[in-house]
Amino acid sequence: MSAENLRIPRHVAIIMDGNGRWARERGLPRSEGHRAGAESVRRVVEACNEFGVHYLTLYAFSTENWQRPKSEVQTLMRLLRQFLEDRSSDLQRHCIRLDVIGEMNRLPAAVQRRLRKVMDETSANTNGVLTLALSYGSRAELVRAARALAAKVSAGDLKVGDIDERRFAAELYTAGLPDPDLVIRTAGEQRLSNFLLWQASYAEFWVTSACWPDFGREHFLDALRDFSRRQRRFGGVADA
Ligand code: IPE
Ligand code: IPE
Ligand code: MG
C-alpha cells in the first residue's frame, strides 16, 4: 500500500519507551538513551507533517516517573529544556502549536518558563498540534476532573444530573483535543502505564519491539499501514 492511499489517523499518541534498554544494549548510561530519544521526537514530528497527522501526543514523563533517581529526573528535565530551545524553530516552520497535558506546575521553573514561551509563540499555528504529556498520569487527571465537577456542584453552578461524558471530558487536561485514534508503544511492553485511560477507550493499539531511540519514519509508516487495515467498530457491527 502506498503512502498516498493510507487512511490517516487524525490523532496519534505515543508511549515513548525503551530509552534505558537502548542505552544498556550499547553499554551506555541511561542518559544517552534519553538524549537519543529526543532525536526520535524530531523525526516523528517530521513524519506527522509528511503524512498529515494533525495531532501528535507524546508521553514524555509520567506522574510515576518522579520516583526515578533524582539524577535521571534532572537529565530528563535538562533534555526537555534543550529540546524546547532547539526545536521551537521547527515547530514554527511547520506551523505546529505546542501544548502540554499534566501537572505543569510540578516541573522545574526554568522548564515551565520555556514551555510557556514556546506555547505562546506557537499559539496561532494551525497546521498541527504537538502535545507533550509531562508529569502526566491518567488517574490523577480523572481525580482532578471529579474534584472540579464536585466544586461546581457544591457552588450551585452545576446539577449532578447534568454531568455527562461531554462535561466530564471538558474537565480533563485534554479538553478540546480529539481522542487518539492510534496509540503506539515502543520497546515491546503491552500496557498503557497510566496514559490517556479515558481518551484511548476506542484507540487502536500498536506495539513495536523497537526501542524509542531507534523509532523513525519507517516504523511510523508501518503503524499507519496497520491502522489503515484495522476495522474500527466502536461496539457496533461490521458492515455486511
Ligand atoms: C522512556 O524510556 C522514557 C521515560 C519513561 C521517561 P525508559 O527510561 O522508560 O526506558 P526503559 O523502559 O528503562 O528501557
Ligand atoms: C511510560 O513508560 C511512561 C513514559 C513513556 C513517559 P515507563 O517506562 O515509565 O512505564 P512502565 O514503568 O514500563 O510501565
Ligand atoms: Mg520504560
PDB file of C-alpha atoms and ligand atoms in Angstrom:
ATOM      1  CA  MET A   1       0.000   0.000   0.000  1.00  0.00           C
ATOM      2  CA  SER A   2       1.498   3.338  -0.938  1.00  0.00           C
ATOM      3  CA  ALA A   3       1.543   6.230   1.459  1.00  0.00           C
ATOM      4  CA  GLU A   4      -0.976   8.019  -0.764  1.00  0.00           C
ATOM      5  CA  ASN A   5      -3.977   5.809  -0.095  1.00  0.00           C
ATOM      6  CA  LEU A   6      -3.476   5.291   3.619  1.00  0.00           C
ATOM      7  CA  ARG A   7      -6.297   6.150   5.967  1.00  0.00           C
ATOM      8  CA  ILE A   8      -4.533   8.685   8.152  1.00  0.00           C
ATOM      9  CA  PRO A   9      -5.438   8.879  11.850  1.00  0.00           C
ATOM     10  CA  ARG A  10      -6.295  12.358  12.992  1.00  0.00           C
ATOM     11  CA  HIS A  11      -4.584  11.895  16.367  1.00  0.00           C
ATOM     12  CA  VAL A  12      -1.619   9.632  17.146  1.00  0.00           C
ATOM     13  CA  ALA A  13      -0.413   9.257  20.733  1.00  0.00           C
ATOM     14  CA  ILE A  14       2.921   7.606  21.516  1.00  0.00           C
ATOM     15  CA  ILE A  15       4.230   5.966  24.679  1.00  0.00           C
ATOM     16  CA  MET A  16       7.924   6.559  24.065  1.00  0.00           C
ATOM     17  CA  ASP A  17       9.543   3.681  25.938  1.00  0.00           C
ATOM     18  CA  GLY A  18      12.871   1.869  25.938  1.00  0.00           C
ATOM     19  CA  ASN A  19      15.451   4.633  26.176  1.00  0.00           C
ATOM     20  CA  GLY A  20      17.126   2.868  29.103  1.00  0.00           C
ATOM     21  CA  ARG A  21      17.201  -0.510  27.375  1.00  0.00           C
ATOM     22  CA  TRP A  22      18.564   1.043  24.193  1.00  0.00           C
ATOM     23  CA  ALA A  23      21.429   2.522  26.188  1.00  0.00           C
ATOM     24  CA  ARG A  24      22.086  -0.649  28.178  1.00  0.00           C
ATOM     25  CA  GLU A  25      22.320  -2.715  24.972  1.00  0.00           C
ATOM     26  CA  ARG A  26      25.117  -0.371  23.913  1.00  0.00           C
ATOM     27  CA  GLY A  27      26.904  -0.236  27.246  1.00  0.00           C
ATOM     28  CA  LEU A  28      25.949   3.434  27.629  1.00  0.00           C
ATOM     29  CA  PRO A  29      24.448   5.315  30.578  1.00  0.00           C
ATOM     30  CA  ARG A  30      20.635   5.701  30.554  1.00  0.00           C
ATOM     31  CA  SER A  31      21.083   9.429  29.970  1.00  0.00           C
ATOM     32  CA  GLU A  32      22.477   8.626  26.494  1.00  0.00           C
ATOM     33  CA  GLY A  33      19.289   6.733  25.713  1.00  0.00           C
ATOM     34  CA  HIS A  34      17.209   9.739  26.692  1.00  0.00           C
ATOM     35  CA  ARG A  35      19.417  12.007  24.609  1.00  0.00           C
ATOM     36  CA  ALA A  36      18.990   9.757  21.564  1.00  0.00           C
ATOM     37  CA  GLY A  37      15.252   9.634  22.268  1.00  0.00           C
ATOM     38  CA  ALA A  38      14.983  13.395  21.800  1.00  0.00           C
ATOM     39  CA  GLU A  39      16.206  12.889  18.228  1.00  0.00           C
ATOM     40  CA  SER A  40      13.359  10.413  17.613  1.00  0.00           C
ATOM     41  CA  VAL A  41      10.899  13.093  18.708  1.00  0.00           C
ATOM     42  CA  ARG A  42      12.211  15.337  15.977  1.00  0.00           C
ATOM     43  CA  ARG A  43      11.826  12.525  13.406  1.00  0.00           C
ATOM     44  CA  VAL A  44       8.287  11.681  14.406  1.00  0.00           C
ATOM     45  CA  VAL A  45       7.203  15.337  14.292  1.00  0.00           C
ATOM     46  CA  GLU A  46       8.576  15.422  10.731  1.00  0.00           C
ATOM     47  CA  ALA A  47       6.723  12.209   9.872  1.00  0.00           C
ATOM     48  CA  CYS A  48       3.427  13.628  11.136  1.00  0.00           C
ATOM     49  CA  ASN A  49       3.977  16.653   8.976  1.00  0.00           C
ATOM     50  CA  GLU A  50       4.750  14.451   5.964  1.00  0.00           C
ATOM     51  CA  PHE A  51       1.772  12.106   6.356  1.00  0.00           C
ATOM     52  CA  GLY A  52      -0.746  14.665   7.504  1.00  0.00           C
ATOM     53  CA  VAL A  53      -1.303  13.524  11.089  1.00  0.00           C
ATOM     54  CA  HIS A  54      -2.738  16.651  12.685  1.00  0.00           C
ATOM     55  CA  TYR A  55      -2.484  15.781  16.381  1.00  0.00           C
ATOM     56  CA  LEU A  56       0.557  14.126  17.930  1.00  0.00           C
ATOM     57  CA  THR A  57       0.653  13.464  21.670  1.00  0.00           C
ATOM     58  CA  LEU A  58       3.862  12.222  23.272  1.00  0.00           C
ATOM     59  CA  TYR A  59       4.081  10.611  26.701  1.00  0.00           C
ATOM     60  CA  ALA A  60       7.359  12.130  27.822  1.00  0.00           C
ATOM     61  CA  PHE A  61       7.206  11.934  31.621  1.00  0.00           C
ATOM     62  CA  SER A  62       4.635  10.218  33.819  1.00  0.00           C
ATOM     63  CA  THR A  63       3.486  11.077  37.330  1.00  0.00           C
ATOM     64  CA  GLU A  64       5.154   7.819  38.376  1.00  0.00           C
ATOM     65  CA  ASN A  65       8.445   8.767  36.696  1.00  0.00           C
ATOM     66  CA  TRP A  66       9.097  11.205  39.586  1.00  0.00           C
ATOM     67  CA  GLN A  67      10.064   8.097  41.579  1.00  0.00           C
ATOM     68  CA  ARG A  68      13.163   7.596  39.439  1.00  0.00           C
ATOM     69  CA  PRO A  69      16.621   8.531  40.781  1.00  0.00           C
ATOM     70  CA  LYS A  70      17.000  12.288  41.123  1.00  0.00           C
ATOM     71  CA  SER A  71      19.890  12.385  38.647  1.00  0.00           C
ATOM     72  CA  GLU A  72      17.769  10.711  35.954  1.00  0.00           C
ATOM     73  CA  VAL A  73      14.874  13.110  36.545  1.00  0.00           C
ATOM     74  CA  GLN A  74      17.323  16.024  36.264  1.00  0.00           C
ATOM     75  CA  THR A  75      18.692  14.646  32.996  1.00  0.00           C
ATOM     76  CA  LEU A  76      15.184  14.331  31.561  1.00  0.00           C
ATOM     77  CA  MET A  77      14.300  17.892  32.585  1.00  0.00           C
ATOM     78  CA  ARG A  78      17.536  19.235  31.125  1.00  0.00           C
ATOM     79  CA  LEU A  79      16.880  17.415  27.835  1.00  0.00           C
ATOM     80  CA  LEU A  80      13.343  18.754  27.760  1.00  0.00           C
ATOM     81  CA  ARG A  81      14.599  22.312  28.158  1.00  0.00           C
ATOM     82  CA  GLN A  82      17.177  21.682  25.449  1.00  0.00           C
ATOM     83  CA  PHE A  83      14.545  20.213  23.158  1.00  0.00           C
ATOM     84  CA  LEU A  84      12.382  23.316  23.577  1.00  0.00           C
ATOM     85  CA  GLU A  85      15.329  25.556  22.754  1.00  0.00           C
ATOM     86  CA  ASP A  86      16.463  23.554  19.734  1.00  0.00           C
ATOM     87  CA  ARG A  87      13.114  22.645  18.221  1.00  0.00           C
ATOM     88  CA  SER A  88      10.864  25.658  18.612  1.00  0.00           C
ATOM     89  CA  SER A  89      12.013  26.922  15.211  1.00  0.00           C
ATOM     90  CA  ASP A  90      10.963  23.578  13.614  1.00  0.00           C
ATOM     91  CA  LEU A  91       7.531  23.960  15.168  1.00  0.00           C
ATOM     92  CA  GLN A  92       7.255  27.451  13.719  1.00  0.00           C
ATOM     93  CA  ARG A  93       8.486  26.302  10.320  1.00  0.00           C
ATOM     94  CA  HIS A  94       5.814  23.592  10.191  1.00  0.00           C
ATOM     95  CA  CYS A  95       3.224  25.896  11.788  1.00  0.00           C
ATOM     96  CA  ILE A  96       2.663  23.474  14.695  1.00  0.00           C
ATOM     97  CA  ARG A  97       1.199  24.541  18.022  1.00  0.00           C
ATOM     98  CA  LEU A  98       2.745  23.211  21.229  1.00  0.00           C
ATOM     99  CA  ASP A  99       0.517  22.151  24.100  1.00  0.00           C
ATOM    100  CA  VAL A 100       1.087  20.413  27.436  1.00  0.00           C
ATOM    101  CA  ILE A 101      -1.038  17.995  29.441  1.00  0.00           C
ATOM    102  CA  GLY A 102      -0.152  17.092  33.020  1.00  0.00           C
ATOM    103  CA  GLU A 103       0.908  18.787  36.232  1.00  0.00           C
ATOM    104  CA  MET A 104       2.942  21.530  34.610  1.00  0.00           C
ATOM    105  CA  ASN A 105       3.417  23.330  37.934  1.00  0.00           C
ATOM    106  CA  ARG A 106       5.485  20.379  39.265  1.00  0.00           C
ATOM    107  CA  LEU A 107       8.140  20.914  36.593  1.00  0.00           C
ATOM    108  CA  PRO A 108      11.274  22.968  37.331  1.00  0.00           C
ATOM    109  CA  ALA A 109      10.627  26.711  36.943  1.00  0.00           C
ATOM    110  CA  ALA A 110      13.066  27.040  34.039  1.00  0.00           C
ATOM    111  CA  VAL A 111      11.260  24.281  32.136  1.00  0.00           C
ATOM    112  CA  GLN A 112       7.879  25.888  32.820  1.00  0.00           C
ATOM    113  CA  ARG A 113       9.149  29.222  31.511  1.00  0.00           C
ATOM    114  CA  ARG A 114      10.428  27.601  28.303  1.00  0.00           C
ATOM    115  CA  LEU A 115       7.198  25.714  27.802  1.00  0.00           C
ATOM    116  CA  ARG A 116       5.109  28.861  28.277  1.00  0.00           C
ATOM    117  CA  LYS A 117       7.330  30.754  25.854  1.00  0.00           C
ATOM    118  CA  VAL A 118       7.057  28.142  23.093  1.00  0.00           C
ATOM    119  CA  MET A 119       3.324  27.684  23.721  1.00  0.00           C
ATOM    120  CA  ASP A 120       2.833  31.441  23.411  1.00  0.00           C
ATOM    121  CA  GLU A 121       4.978  31.699  20.296  1.00  0.00           C
ATOM    122  CA  THR A 122       3.150  28.855  18.571  1.00  0.00           C
ATOM    123  CA  SER A 123      -0.355  29.552  19.845  1.00  0.00           C
ATOM    124  CA  ALA A 124      -1.680  30.799  16.487  1.00  0.00           C
ATOM    125  CA  ASN A 125      -0.231  27.900  14.471  1.00  0.00           C
ATOM    126  CA  THR A 126      -2.843  25.822  12.676  1.00  0.00           C
ATOM    127  CA  ASN A 127      -1.008  23.089  10.762  1.00  0.00           C
ATOM    128  CA  GLY A 128      -0.791  20.635  13.646  1.00  0.00           C
ATOM    129  CA  VAL A 129      -0.732  20.218  17.408  1.00  0.00           C
ATOM    130  CA  LEU A 130       2.137  18.654  19.349  1.00  0.00           C
ATOM    131  CA  THR A 131       1.014  17.824  22.863  1.00  0.00           C
ATOM    132  CA  LEU A 132       3.614  16.809  25.436  1.00  0.00           C
ATOM    133  CA  ALA A 133       2.370  14.749  28.367  1.00  0.00           C
ATOM    134  CA  LEU A 134       4.593  15.932  31.230  1.00  0.00           C
ATOM    135  CA  SER A 135       4.142  14.826  34.804  1.00  0.00           C
ATOM    136  CA  TYR A 136       1.031  13.248  33.365  1.00  0.00           C
ATOM    137  CA  GLY A 137      -0.979  10.431  34.886  1.00  0.00           C
ATOM    138  CA  SER A 138      -4.461   9.477  33.820  1.00  0.00           C
ATOM    139  CA  ARG A 139      -5.716   8.558  37.273  1.00  0.00           C
ATOM    140  CA  ALA A 140      -4.608  11.899  38.716  1.00  0.00           C
ATOM    141  CA  GLU A 141      -6.255  13.609  35.733  1.00  0.00           C
ATOM    142  CA  LEU A 142      -9.544  11.795  36.387  1.00  0.00           C
ATOM    143  CA  VAL A 143      -9.489  12.647  40.090  1.00  0.00           C
ATOM    144  CA  ARG A 144      -8.806  16.280  39.222  1.00  0.00           C
ATOM    145  CA  ALA A 145     -11.804  16.301  36.865  1.00  0.00           C
ATOM    146  CA  ALA A 146     -14.046  14.746  39.523  1.00  0.00           C
ATOM    147  CA  ARG A 147     -12.975  17.412  42.002  1.00  0.00           C
ATOM    148  CA  ALA A 148     -13.615  20.226  39.523  1.00  0.00           C
ATOM    149  CA  LEU A 149     -17.120  18.924  38.856  1.00  0.00           C
ATOM    150  CA  ALA A 150     -17.806  18.432  42.576  1.00  0.00           C
ATOM    151  CA  ALA A 151     -16.693  22.017  43.228  1.00  0.00           C
ATOM    152  CA  LYS A 152     -19.132  23.283  40.584  1.00  0.00           C
ATOM    153  CA  VAL A 153     -21.933  21.241  42.098  1.00  0.00           C
ATOM    154  CA  SER A 154     -21.252  22.467  45.620  1.00  0.00           C
ATOM    155  CA  ALA A 155     -21.090  26.069  44.375  1.00  0.00           C
ATOM    156  CA  GLY A 156     -24.516  25.538  42.831  1.00  0.00           C
ATOM    157  CA  ASP A 157     -23.238  26.047  39.272  1.00  0.00           C
ATOM    158  CA  LEU A 158     -23.930  22.514  38.085  1.00  0.00           C
ATOM    159  CA  LYS A 159     -26.591  19.857  38.729  1.00  0.00           C
ATOM    160  CA  VAL A 160     -25.446  16.302  39.427  1.00  0.00           C
ATOM    161  CA  GLY A 161     -27.826  15.053  36.763  1.00  0.00           C
ATOM    162  CA  ASP A 162     -26.208  17.301  34.179  1.00  0.00           C
ATOM    163  CA  ILE A 163     -22.844  15.578  34.491  1.00  0.00           C
ATOM    164  CA  ASP A 164     -22.382  13.556  31.335  1.00  0.00           C
ATOM    165  CA  GLU A 165     -19.436  12.315  29.278  1.00  0.00           C
ATOM    166  CA  ARG A 166     -19.081  15.595  27.441  1.00  0.00           C
ATOM    167  CA  ARG A 167     -18.947  17.645  30.649  1.00  0.00           C
ATOM    168  CA  PHE A 168     -16.559  15.178  32.230  1.00  0.00           C
ATOM    169  CA  ALA A 169     -14.195  15.239  29.242  1.00  0.00           C
ATOM    170  CA  ALA A 170     -14.238  19.039  29.341  1.00  0.00           C
ATOM    171  CA  GLU A 171     -12.544  18.913  32.779  1.00  0.00           C
ATOM    172  CA  LEU A 172      -9.654  16.733  31.583  1.00  0.00           C
ATOM    173  CA  TYR A 173      -6.295  18.167  30.557  1.00  0.00           C
ATOM    174  CA  THR A 174      -7.194  17.071  27.032  1.00  0.00           C
ATOM    175  CA  ALA A 175     -10.306  19.267  26.762  1.00  0.00           C
ATOM    176  CA  GLY A 176     -10.536  20.384  23.140  1.00  0.00           C
ATOM    177  CA  LEU A 177      -8.228  17.635  21.892  1.00  0.00           C
ATOM    178  CA  PRO A 178      -9.927  14.834  19.933  1.00  0.00           C
ATOM    179  CA  ASP A 179      -9.476  11.319  21.313  1.00  0.00           C
ATOM    180  CA  PRO A 180      -6.442   9.462  19.950  1.00  0.00           C
ATOM    181  CA  ASP A 181      -7.212   7.149  17.041  1.00  0.00           C
ATOM    182  CA  LEU A 182      -3.930   5.292  17.311  1.00  0.00           C
ATOM    183  CA  VAL A 183      -1.739   4.671  20.360  1.00  0.00           C
ATOM    184  CA  ILE A 184       1.789   3.479  19.615  1.00  0.00           C
ATOM    185  CA  ARG A 185       4.071   1.981  22.240  1.00  0.00           C
ATOM    186  CA  THR A 186       7.731   1.246  21.630  1.00  0.00           C
ATOM    187  CA  ALA A 187      10.027  -1.278  23.347  1.00  0.00           C
ATOM    188  CA  GLY A 188       7.507  -4.114  23.348  1.00  0.00           C
ATOM    189  CA  GLU A 189       5.539  -3.615  26.553  1.00  0.00           C
ATOM    190  CA  GLN A 190       1.803  -4.117  26.080  1.00  0.00           C
ATOM    191  CA  ARG A 191       0.383  -1.748  28.671  1.00  0.00           C
ATOM    192  CA  LEU A 192      -0.867   1.813  28.941  1.00  0.00           C
ATOM    193  CA  SER A 193       1.144   2.792  32.049  1.00  0.00           C
ATOM    194  CA  ASN A 194      -1.498   5.317  33.139  1.00  0.00           C
ATOM    195  CA  PHE A 195      -1.687   7.072  29.762  1.00  0.00           C
ATOM    196  CA  LEU A 196      -4.965   8.527  28.414  1.00  0.00           C
ATOM    197  CA  LEU A 197      -7.167   5.891  30.083  1.00  0.00           C
ATOM    198  CA  TRP A 198     -10.358   7.793  29.314  1.00  0.00           C
ATOM    199  CA  GLN A 199      -9.327   9.190  25.949  1.00  0.00           C
ATOM    200  CA  ALA A 200      -7.918   5.954  24.474  1.00  0.00           C
ATOM    201  CA  SER A 201     -11.111   3.961  25.097  1.00  0.00           C
ATOM    202  CA  TYR A 202     -11.504   3.198  21.408  1.00  0.00           C
ATOM    203  CA  ALA A 203      -7.992   3.882  20.159  1.00  0.00           C
ATOM    204  CA  GLU A 204      -6.241   1.255  18.075  1.00  0.00           C
ATOM    205  CA  PHE A 205      -3.148  -0.019  19.856  1.00  0.00           C
ATOM    206  CA  TRP A 206       0.101  -0.720  18.006  1.00  0.00           C
ATOM    207  CA  VAL A 207       3.245  -2.034  19.662  1.00  0.00           C
ATOM    208  CA  THR A 208       6.721  -2.334  18.229  1.00  0.00           C
ATOM    209  CA  SER A 209       9.714  -4.071  19.794  1.00  0.00           C
ATOM    210  CA  ALA A 210      11.930  -1.195  18.632  1.00  0.00           C
ATOM    211  CA  CYS A 211      13.200   0.993  21.452  1.00  0.00           C
ATOM    212  CA  TRP A 212      12.254   4.647  21.217  1.00  0.00           C
ATOM    213  CA  PRO A 213      15.710   5.929  20.116  1.00  0.00           C
ATOM    214  CA  ASP A 214      15.513   3.561  17.101  1.00  0.00           C
ATOM    215  CA  PHE A 215      11.988   4.633  16.164  1.00  0.00           C
ATOM    216  CA  GLY A 216      11.781   6.535  12.906  1.00  0.00           C
ATOM    217  CA  ARG A 217       9.778   7.270   9.798  1.00  0.00           C
ATOM    218  CA  GLU A 218       9.614   3.610   8.681  1.00  0.00           C
ATOM    219  CA  HIS A 219       8.167   2.416  11.999  1.00  0.00           C
ATOM    220  CA  PHE A 220       5.682   5.231  11.914  1.00  0.00           C
ATOM    221  CA  LEU A 221       4.681   4.295   8.375  1.00  0.00           C
ATOM    222  CA  ASP A 222       4.303   0.632   9.453  1.00  0.00           C
ATOM    223  CA  ALA A 223       1.951   1.761  12.196  1.00  0.00           C
ATOM    224  CA  LEU A 224      -0.060   3.885   9.756  1.00  0.00           C
ATOM    225  CA  ARG A 225      -0.311   0.959   7.316  1.00  0.00           C
ATOM    226  CA  ASP A 226      -1.500  -1.335  10.067  1.00  0.00           C
ATOM    227  CA  PHE A 227      -4.000   1.260  11.271  1.00  0.00           C
ATOM    228  CA  SER A 228      -5.343   1.515   7.706  1.00  0.00           C
ATOM    229  CA  ARG A 229      -6.172  -2.199   7.748  1.00  0.00           C
ATOM    230  CA  ARG A 230      -7.985  -2.122  11.092  1.00  0.00           C
ATOM    231  CA  GLN A 231     -11.726  -2.123  11.202  1.00  0.00           C
ATOM    232  CA  ARG A 232     -12.985   0.110  13.992  1.00  0.00           C
ATOM    233  CA  ARG A 233     -16.414  -0.874  15.208  1.00  0.00           C
ATOM    234  CA  PHE A 234     -16.941   1.186  18.359  1.00  0.00           C
ATOM    235  CA  GLY A 235     -19.162  -1.563  19.705  1.00  0.00           C
ATOM    236  CA  GLY A 236     -21.302  -1.754  16.603  1.00  0.00           C
ATOM    237  CA  VAL A 237     -21.398  -4.482  13.972  1.00  0.00           C
ATOM    238  CA  ALA A 238     -19.196  -4.756  10.907  1.00  0.00           C
ATOM    239  CA  ASP A 239     -20.690  -3.699   7.589  1.00  0.00           C
ATOM    240  CA  ALA A 240     -22.063  -6.744   5.763  1.00  0.00           C
TER     241      ALA A 240
HETATM  242  C1  IPE B   1      11.227   6.020  28.234  1.00  0.00           C
HETATM  243  O1  IPE B   1      12.304   5.188  28.384  1.00  0.00           O
HETATM  244  C2  IPE B   1      11.477   7.416  28.791  1.00  0.00           C
HETATM  245  C3  IPE B   1      10.704   7.708  30.008  1.00  0.00           C
HETATM  246  C4  IPE B   1       9.847   6.906  30.574  1.00  0.00           C
HETATM  247  C5  IPE B   1      10.906   8.995  30.614  1.00  0.00           C
HETATM  248  P1  IPE B   1      12.642   4.458  29.757  1.00  0.00           P
HETATM  249  O2  IPE B   1      13.553   5.331  30.548  1.00  0.00           O
HETATM  250  O3  IPE B   1      11.405   4.029  30.454  1.00  0.00           O
HETATM  251  O4  IPE B   1      13.431   3.200  29.218  1.00  0.00           O
HETATM  252  P2  IPE B   1      13.375   1.709  29.760  1.00  0.00           P
HETATM  253  O5  IPE B   1      11.946   1.301  29.804  1.00  0.00           O
HETATM  254  O6  IPE B   1      14.016   1.730  31.112  1.00  0.00           O
HETATM  255  O7  IPE B   1      14.160   0.935  28.748  1.00  0.00           O
HETATM  256  C1  IPE B   2       5.730   5.039  30.388  1.00  0.00           C
HETATM  257  O1  IPE B   2       6.969   4.402  30.436  1.00  0.00           O
HETATM  258  C2  IPE B   2       5.904   6.497  30.645  1.00  0.00           C
HETATM  259  C3  IPE B   2       6.519   7.246  29.551  1.00  0.00           C
HETATM  260  C4  IPE B   2       6.810   6.757  28.372  1.00  0.00           C
HETATM  261  C5  IPE B   2       6.775   8.627  29.836  1.00  0.00           C
HETATM  262  P1  IPE B   2       7.525   3.727  31.764  1.00  0.00           P
HETATM  263  O2  IPE B   2       8.819   3.119  31.409  1.00  0.00           O
HETATM  264  O3  IPE B   2       7.504   4.704  32.871  1.00  0.00           O
HETATM  265  O4  IPE B   2       6.403   2.616  32.043  1.00  0.00           O
HETATM  266  P2  IPE B   2       6.491   1.236  32.826  1.00  0.00           P
HETATM  267  O5  IPE B   2       7.162   1.520  34.138  1.00  0.00           O
HETATM  268  O6  IPE B   2       7.291   0.301  31.976  1.00  0.00           O
HETATM  269  O7  IPE B   2       5.066   0.797  32.950  1.00  0.00           O
HETATM  270 MG    MG B   3      10.286   2.323  30.430  1.00  0.00          MG
END
